[in-house]
Structures are given as C-alpha cells and as structure tokens.
C-alpha cells in the first residue's frame, strides 16, 4: 500500500509537450505520483488507454516521458485482448494508475466486459492512486458529460461511482460543454457535481473532495448544483502546482 487512504485525482491534464523529448509528465501527473507517497524506489505507474482504443503509437511517448521522470511505467491493454495474464496482481503492485482520454462510453463497456472496473475499485481501496484526464477523470464519478456519441455532448449516468456526483471536463476549451452539462444537472439527468477547466484536478480521499490543484494560473474548477429550474455555478479557486510546474 502506498497512499494512506483511497485516493483519486481527476483532471484535465496528463502529458505535456517537452523540450528534449516529445512529451513529459505534466504537473498533474507528477502530483498523482506525489499522492502515492513512494519512497526509496522508482514509482510504478500503469497507463491505461482503453478510451483511445489502446493505440500503440501513444505508448512510446508515455514511456519516453516516464523514463525522463524516473518512473517505472507499464501499459495495461485490453485490445485485442488483455496483455497481462493476471490483471489483479499487476494492479495491486502499482503506485498509480493513469487513465487517458477518449471515449468514456467505450471505456466503461470494455472495462466491465473484462471486470477491470471491479479490479480498479479493489486497487483503489488498497492504496493505489487512481488518476487520469478527461475520460480518465469522468469514469470515477457517478456520471458526466461526454462527446462519446459524436460531436454533440451527451450525459452518461453509469460511471463507476467511486466518488459521488457528476463531472464535466474541458469546461473552458469546448464551448458546447458548459451548456450541455448545465442542462443535464438542471433537469436531473445528472446529480450535482463539479466541472474542470483545462489543467485543473480534483483530489479525493475516499468519497470526499480534499484539494483542488492546477498546473496553469487562471484555470478554475466549478461546483455545479441544481437550483430551481436551473443551476448554480460556484467558482472554486485551485492551488497552483508551482513547484511541479517549474521542475
């Protein structure tokens, strides 16, 4: 066990562009590793790219970024079949599981077909930090808004539900996201929850939100709650990950 409590970091972040390498671990990904509290050895991070169809060309950039960060990285694939014989043992020996973006709907369907949702929940309870960006943030919640069905934004109500409420991502970069999420909360399709600008993350301990972090100044998180026939939005100021951003 690494983290002292079940921990989730749900973000709009992940890899960033590098100077000497194509990609580097961004401050939010570094923060996920910090939350795992690894001492005396290289952190173990498993990348899961189910939402993007396990495209192999992405893995090279992630492995290069991991080497530069001093991380022992692996990939867990489910296309065309699992690449690891004992998924449970593998996950329970990791410090961080980082889930990348893509189709939330496809991710949930494939994970459930392989029982990965249950194994990830067990790993979370055992102290493995679960983290990710976009679909890799939405999946841990009860539901959220997604472009999984096409260019429009739709509500999905059957997330894994390790943390309560709904989530919206890309709140400041995709103009379709905010009104679609507000409608879903206003009409009761989705429960109250949060929304994230690019570069922001929510830290949960168990089912409680305990911290809000950002890798760029000016970015925000939002509390989105049903109010009468509409919604109320409350801006939540994140803590800037200044040290990680300067590394």
Short mmCIF file of C-alpha atoms in Angstrom, two decimals:
data_model
loop_
_atom_site.label_atom_id
_atom_site.label_comp_id
_atom_site.label_asym_id
_atom_site.label_seq_id
_atom_site.Cartn_x
_atom_site.Cartn_y
_atom_site.Cartn_z
CA UNK A 1 0.00 0.00 0.00
CA UNK A 2 1.32 3.45 -0.93
CA UNK A 3 -1.38 6.11 -0.40
CA UNK A 4 -2.66 6.02 3.17
CA UNK A 5 -6.30 6.36 2.07
CA UNK A 6 -8.19 5.52 -1.13
CA UNK A 7 -7.18 8.39 -3.43
CA UNK A 8 -8.37 9.67 -6.81
CA UNK A 9 -7.03 12.57 -8.87
CA UNK A 10 -9.50 13.53 -11.62
CA UNK A 11 -8.04 16.03 -14.10
CA UNK A 12 -7.97 17.78 -17.43
CA UNK A 13 -4.29 17.05 -17.90
CA UNK A 14 -1.63 14.39 -18.38
CA UNK A 15 1.31 14.54 -20.75
CA UNK A 16 2.67 17.93 -21.81
CA UNK A 17 4.97 18.87 -24.65
CA UNK A 18 8.66 18.53 -23.88
CA UNK A 19 11.81 20.37 -24.89
CA UNK A 20 14.30 17.49 -25.16
CA UNK A 21 11.62 14.83 -25.58
CA UNK A 22 8.33 14.87 -27.44
CA UNK A 23 6.34 14.62 -24.21
CA UNK A 24 6.87 14.96 -20.48
CA UNK A 25 4.78 14.08 -17.46
CA UNK A 26 2.83 17.25 -16.71
CA UNK A 27 2.46 18.70 -13.20
CA UNK A 28 -0.88 16.95 -12.65
CA UNK A 29 0.60 13.55 -13.48
CA UNK A 30 3.54 14.30 -11.20
CA UNK A 31 1.05 15.23 -8.49
CA UNK A 32 -0.65 11.84 -8.81
CA UNK A 33 2.74 10.24 -8.14
CA UNK A 34 3.32 12.53 -5.15
CA UNK A 35 -0.03 11.44 -3.71
CA UNK A 36 1.19 7.83 -3.80
CA UNK A 37 3.98 8.69 -1.32
CA UNK A 38 6.62 6.39 -2.80
CA UNK A 39 9.98 6.33 -1.02
CA UNK A 40 13.26 4.57 -1.74
CA UNK A 41 12.46 3.28 -5.24
CA UNK A 42 11.11 4.35 -8.60
CA UNK A 43 7.34 4.89 -8.62
CA UNK A 44 5.35 2.30 -10.59
CA UNK A 45 2.78 3.80 -12.96
CA UNK A 46 0.46 1.84 -15.22
CA UNK A 47 -1.01 3.72 -18.18
CA UNK A 48 -4.42 2.60 -19.43
CA UNK A 49 -5.50 3.90 -22.84
CA UNK A 50 -8.74 1.95 -23.31
CA UNK A 51 -10.71 5.12 -24.08
CA UNK A 52 -8.50 5.71 -27.13
CA UNK A 53 -8.54 2.09 -28.31
CA UNK A 54 -5.09 1.17 -26.93
CA UNK A 55 -3.25 2.80 -29.82
CA UNK A 56 0.37 1.66 -29.68
CA UNK A 57 1.90 4.88 -31.09
CA UNK A 58 0.79 6.74 -27.96
CA UNK A 59 2.64 4.31 -25.71
CA UNK A 60 6.07 5.35 -26.99
CA UNK A 61 5.56 8.96 -25.91
CA UNK A 62 4.32 7.84 -22.49
CA UNK A 63 7.28 5.51 -21.94
CA UNK A 64 9.73 8.20 -23.01
CA UNK A 65 8.12 10.66 -20.61
CA UNK A 66 8.19 8.08 -17.83
CA UNK A 67 11.91 7.42 -18.29
CA UNK A 68 12.61 11.15 -18.14
CA UNK A 69 10.62 11.34 -14.88
CA UNK A 70 12.41 8.36 -13.30
CA UNK A 71 9.23 6.28 -13.34
CA UNK A 72 8.84 2.54 -13.95
CA UNK A 73 5.96 2.58 -16.44
CA UNK A 74 3.86 -0.17 -17.99
CA UNK A 75 0.75 -0.33 -20.13
CA UNK A 76 -2.38 -2.32 -19.50
CA UNK A 77 -4.14 -3.07 -22.80
CA UNK A 78 -7.47 -4.73 -23.47
CA UNK A 79 -7.33 -4.60 -27.30
CA UNK A 80 -7.34 -7.10 -28.91
CA UNK A 81 -7.17 -8.95 -25.57
CA UNK A 82 -5.54 -8.29 -22.18
CA UNK A 83 -1.76 -8.08 -22.45
CA UNK A 84 -1.26 -9.12 -18.80
CA UNK A 85 -2.24 -12.59 -17.63
CA UNK A 86 -3.02 -11.64 -14.02
CA UNK A 87 -4.60 -8.18 -14.08
CA UNK A 88 -5.39 -8.18 -10.37
CA UNK A 89 -1.85 -8.90 -9.21
CA UNK A 90 -0.44 -6.34 -11.61
CA UNK A 91 -2.77 -3.55 -10.47
CA UNK A 92 -2.23 -4.26 -6.78
CA UNK A 93 1.55 -3.83 -7.20
CA UNK A 94 1.26 -0.38 -8.81
CA UNK A 95 1.51 3.02 -7.16
CA UNK A 96 -0.52 4.98 -9.72
CA UNK A 97 -2.94 4.02 -12.46
CA UNK A 98 -3.22 6.80 -15.04
CA UNK A 99 -6.18 6.59 -17.43
CA UNK A 100 -6.01 8.69 -20.60
CA UNK A 101 -8.83 10.32 -22.52
CA UNK A 102 -11.03 9.30 -25.41
CA UNK A 103 -14.45 7.66 -25.34
CA UNK A 104 -15.92 7.38 -21.85
CA UNK A 105 -18.73 5.13 -23.10
CA UNK A 106 -16.36 2.68 -24.80
CA UNK A 107 -14.04 2.68 -21.79
CA UNK A 108 -16.85 1.74 -19.39
CA UNK A 109 -18.19 -1.01 -21.67
CA UNK A 110 -14.80 -2.65 -22.24
CA UNK A 111 -13.74 -2.39 -18.60
CA UNK A 112 -16.96 -4.03 -17.45
CA UNK A 113 -16.65 -6.81 -20.01
CA UNK A 114 -13.24 -7.70 -18.53
CA UNK A 115 -14.11 -6.98 -14.87
CA UNK A 116 -11.50 -4.22 -14.81
CA UNK A 117 -13.91 -1.85 -13.06
CA UNK A 118 -14.04 -4.19 -10.05
CA UNK A 119 -10.27 -4.71 -10.03
CA UNK A 120 -9.60 -0.98 -10.13
CA UNK A 121 -12.00 -0.47 -7.23
CA UNK A 122 -10.09 -3.09 -5.24
CA UNK A 123 -6.77 -1.43 -6.09
CA UNK A 124 -8.17 1.95 -5.00
CA UNK A 125 -9.26 0.54 -1.65
CA UNK A 126 -5.77 -0.96 -1.27
CA UNK A 127 -3.99 2.40 -1.67
CA UNK A 128 -3.23 2.54 -5.40
CA UNK A 129 -3.83 6.09 -6.62
CA UNK A 130 -6.36 6.18 -9.46
CA UNK A 131 -5.94 9.16 -11.75
CA UNK A 132 -6.41 10.38 -15.27
CA UNK A 133 -7.52 13.08 -17.63
CA UNK A 134 -10.81 13.72 -19.45
CA UNK A 135 -12.49 10.30 -19.82
CA UNK A 136 -9.89 9.15 -17.29
CA UNK A 137 -11.38 11.64 -14.83
CA UNK A 138 -15.06 11.22 -15.68
CA UNK A 139 -15.05 7.44 -15.21
CA UNK A 140 -14.56 7.51 -11.43
CA UNK A 141 -17.73 9.60 -10.87
CA UNK A 142 -21.40 8.62 -10.90
CA UNK A 143 -21.79 10.24 -14.30
CA UNK A 144 -20.74 13.08 -16.53
CA UNK A 145 -20.98 14.74 -19.91
CA UNK A 146 -19.07 13.37 -22.87
CA UNK A 147 -18.64 13.54 -26.64
CA UNK A 148 -18.52 9.72 -26.83
CA UNK A 149 -21.57 9.54 -29.11
CA UNK A 150 -20.41 12.17 -31.60
CA UNK A 151 -19.71 15.89 -31.87
CA UNK A 152 -22.58 16.78 -29.54
CA UNK A 153 -22.28 16.50 -25.77
CA UNK A 154 -24.35 13.82 -24.03
CA UNK A 155 -24.93 12.83 -20.42
CA UNK A 156 -23.74 9.42 -19.21
CA UNK A 157 -25.21 8.24 -15.91
CA UNK A 158 -23.42 4.94 -15.29
CA UNK A 159 -19.88 5.84 -14.25
CA UNK A 160 -18.02 3.55 -11.87
CA UNK A 161 -19.14 5.73 -8.97
CA UNK A 162 -16.13 5.50 -6.66
CA UNK A 163 -16.69 9.19 -5.93
CA UNK A 164 -20.13 10.82 -5.76
CA UNK A 165 -21.72 13.28 -8.14
CA UNK A 166 -21.14 14.26 -11.74
CA UNK A 167 -18.21 15.77 -13.59
CA UNK A 168 -17.69 17.90 -16.69
CA UNK A 169 -14.31 18.34 -18.39
CA UNK A 170 -12.83 20.80 -20.93
CA UNK A 171 -15.16 23.41 -19.46
CA UNK A 172 -13.22 26.42 -20.78
CA UNK A 173 -11.95 24.99 -24.07
CA UNK A 174 -15.05 23.43 -25.66
CA UNK A 175 -18.00 25.87 -25.86
CA UNK A 176 -20.51 23.01 -26.11
CA UNK A 177 -19.60 21.53 -22.73
CA UNK A 178 -20.88 24.12 -20.26
CA UNK A 179 -24.47 24.48 -21.58
CA UNK A 180 -24.85 20.73 -22.08
CA UNK A 181 -23.67 19.97 -18.56
CA UNK A 182 -25.84 22.68 -17.06
CA UNK A 183 -28.91 21.26 -18.82
CA UNK A 184 -28.17 17.75 -17.58
CA UNK A 185 -27.85 18.92 -13.97
CA UNK A 186 -30.84 21.28 -14.22
CA UNK A 187 -33.22 18.58 -15.46
CA UNK A 188 -31.97 15.96 -13.01
CA UNK A 189 -30.34 13.71 -15.61
CA UNK A 190 -27.08 14.11 -13.69
CA UNK A 191 -26.56 14.78 -9.98
CA UNK A 192 -24.80 17.85 -8.64
CA UNK A 193 -21.06 17.80 -9.08
CA UNK A 194 -18.04 19.58 -10.49
CA UNK A 195 -16.57 20.89 -13.72
CA UNK A 196 -12.93 21.37 -14.72
CA UNK A 197 -11.12 23.88 -16.90
CA UNK A 198 -8.04 22.64 -18.75
CA UNK A 199 -5.13 21.96 -16.43
CA UNK A 200 -7.17 21.53 -13.23
CA UNK A 201 -7.58 18.48 -10.99
CA UNK A 202 -9.75 17.33 -8.09
CA UNK A 203 -8.19 15.27 -5.30
CA UNK A 204 -10.49 12.88 -3.46
CA UNK A 205 -9.70 10.95 -0.29
CA UNK A 206 -12.30 8.24 -0.07
CA UNK A 207 -15.50 9.91 -1.26
CA UNK A 208 -14.55 13.42 -0.06
CA UNK A 209 -13.04 16.22 -2.13
CA UNK A 210 -9.97 17.39 -0.20
CA UNK A 211 -7.97 19.51 -2.65
CA UNK A 212 -8.20 21.33 -5.97
CA UNK A 213 -4.98 21.79 -7.94
CA UNK A 214 -3.96 23.42 -11.22
CA UNK A 215 -0.94 23.39 -13.47
CA UNK A 216 -1.63 26.82 -15.00
CA UNK A 217 -2.69 30.14 -13.47
CA UNK A 218 -6.19 31.41 -14.13
CA UNK A 219 -7.78 27.99 -14.57
CA UNK A 220 -10.72 27.06 -12.35
CA UNK A 221 -12.85 24.27 -11.02
CA UNK A 222 -16.58 24.79 -10.65
CA UNK A 223 -19.24 23.48 -8.30
CA UNK A 224 -22.40 22.88 -10.38
CA UNK A 225 -25.63 22.33 -8.45
CA UNK A 226 -29.31 22.23 -9.34
CA UNK A 227 -31.20 25.36 -8.29
CA UNK A 228 -34.91 25.56 -9.08
CA UNK A 229 -35.32 25.11 -12.82
CA UNK A 230 -31.68 25.92 -13.50
CA UNK A 231 -28.23 25.54 -11.99
CA UNK A 232 -25.93 27.45 -9.71
CA UNK A 233 -22.23 27.64 -10.54
CA UNK A 234 -19.65 28.42 -7.90
CA UNK A 235 -16.06 29.09 -8.96
CA UNK A 236 -13.54 27.14 -6.89
CA UNK A 237 -10.02 28.53 -6.75
CA UNK A 238 -7.39 25.79 -7.23
CA UNK A 239 -3.99 25.62 -5.63
CA UNK A 240 -1.30 26.20 -8.25
CA UNK A 241 1.23 23.39 -8.51
CA UNK A 242 4.06 25.91 -8.71
CA UNK A 243 6.94 23.60 -7.74
CA UNK A 244 5.93 20.85 -10.17
CA UNK A 245 5.31 23.39 -12.95
CA UNK A 246 8.83 24.78 -12.51
CA UNK A 247 10.53 21.35 -12.47
#
